[in-house]
Short mmCIF file of C-alpha atoms in Angstrom, two decimals:
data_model
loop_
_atom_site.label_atom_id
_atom_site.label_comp_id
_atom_site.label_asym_id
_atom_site.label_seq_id
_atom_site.Cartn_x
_atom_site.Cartn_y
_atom_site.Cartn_z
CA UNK Z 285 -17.50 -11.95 -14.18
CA UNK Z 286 -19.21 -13.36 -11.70
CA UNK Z 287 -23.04 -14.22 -12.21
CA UNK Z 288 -24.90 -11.08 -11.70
CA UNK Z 289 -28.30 -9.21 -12.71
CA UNK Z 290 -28.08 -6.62 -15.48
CA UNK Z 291 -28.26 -3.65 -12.78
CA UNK Z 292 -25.67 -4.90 -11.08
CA UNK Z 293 -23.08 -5.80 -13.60
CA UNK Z 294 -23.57 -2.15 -14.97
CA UNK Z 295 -22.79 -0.70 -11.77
CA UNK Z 296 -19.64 -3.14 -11.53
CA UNK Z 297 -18.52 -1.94 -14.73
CA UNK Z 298 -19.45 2.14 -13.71
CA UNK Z 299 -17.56 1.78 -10.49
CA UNK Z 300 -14.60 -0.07 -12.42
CA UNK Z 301 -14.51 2.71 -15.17
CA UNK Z 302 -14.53 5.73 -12.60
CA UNK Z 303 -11.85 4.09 -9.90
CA UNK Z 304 -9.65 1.99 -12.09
CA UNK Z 305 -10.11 -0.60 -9.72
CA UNK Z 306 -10.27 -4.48 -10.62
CA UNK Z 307 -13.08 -6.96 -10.18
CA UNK Z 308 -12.88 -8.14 -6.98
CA UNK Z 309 -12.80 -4.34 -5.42
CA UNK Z 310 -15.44 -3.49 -6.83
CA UNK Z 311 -17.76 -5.92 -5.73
CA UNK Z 312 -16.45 -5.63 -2.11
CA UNK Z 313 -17.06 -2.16 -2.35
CA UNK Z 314 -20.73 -2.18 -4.22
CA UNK Z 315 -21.42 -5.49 -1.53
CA UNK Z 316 -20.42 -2.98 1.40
CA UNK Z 317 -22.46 -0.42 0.16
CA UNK Z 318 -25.85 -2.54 -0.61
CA UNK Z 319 -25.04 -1.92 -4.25
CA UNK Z 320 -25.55 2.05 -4.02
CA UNK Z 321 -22.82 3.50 -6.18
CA UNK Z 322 -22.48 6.81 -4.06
CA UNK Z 323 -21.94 4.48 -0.76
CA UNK Z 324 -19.20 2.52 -2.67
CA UNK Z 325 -16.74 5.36 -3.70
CA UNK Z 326 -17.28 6.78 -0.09
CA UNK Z 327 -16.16 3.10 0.94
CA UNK Z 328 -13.40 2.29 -1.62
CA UNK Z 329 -11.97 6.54 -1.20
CA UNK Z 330 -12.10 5.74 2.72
CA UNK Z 331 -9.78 2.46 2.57
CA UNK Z 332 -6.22 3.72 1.55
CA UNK Z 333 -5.11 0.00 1.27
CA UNK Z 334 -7.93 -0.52 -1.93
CA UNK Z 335 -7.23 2.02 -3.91
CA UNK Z 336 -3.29 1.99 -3.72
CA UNK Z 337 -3.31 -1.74 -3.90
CA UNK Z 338 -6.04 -2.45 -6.87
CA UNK Z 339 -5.76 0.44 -8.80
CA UNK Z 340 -4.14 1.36 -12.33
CA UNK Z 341 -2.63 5.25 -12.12
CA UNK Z 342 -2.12 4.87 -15.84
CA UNK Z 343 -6.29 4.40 -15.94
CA UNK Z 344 -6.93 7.28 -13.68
CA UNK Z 345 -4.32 9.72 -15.92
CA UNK Z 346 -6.58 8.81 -19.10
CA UNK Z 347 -9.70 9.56 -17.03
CA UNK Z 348 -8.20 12.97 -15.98
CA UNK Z 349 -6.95 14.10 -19.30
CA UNK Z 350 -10.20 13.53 -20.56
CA UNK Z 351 -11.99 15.20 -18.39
CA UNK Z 352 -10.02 18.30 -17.45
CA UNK Z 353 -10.79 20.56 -20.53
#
């Protein structure tokens, strides 16, 4: 992981954990929204070519069945 402050590397993870999306999308996403975590789903949900190239259906599956009930 690339060197980064504590608030930082847990919003890398957070964004990571909620979009099933790798390293390297994440930070683009958090660096295009000034690390604000609201600003980088609205980025990363408004690029179709992130999130169908970088991210894991199997992850987002696990995150729905565990959340739907």
């Amino acid at each position: 992981m690339h060197k980064l402050g504590r608030g930082h590397r847990d919003k890398l993870q957070q964004f990571m954990a909620i979009t099933g999306a790798n390293e390297k999308i994440a930070l683009q996403s958090l660096k295009a929204s000034d690390w604000h975590l609201e600003g980088a789903f609205d980025y990363f949900y408004s690029q179709p070519q992130l999130k169908t190239s970088y991210t894991d259906s199997r992850h987002l599956e696990e995150l729905y069945n565990r959340y739907k009930g």
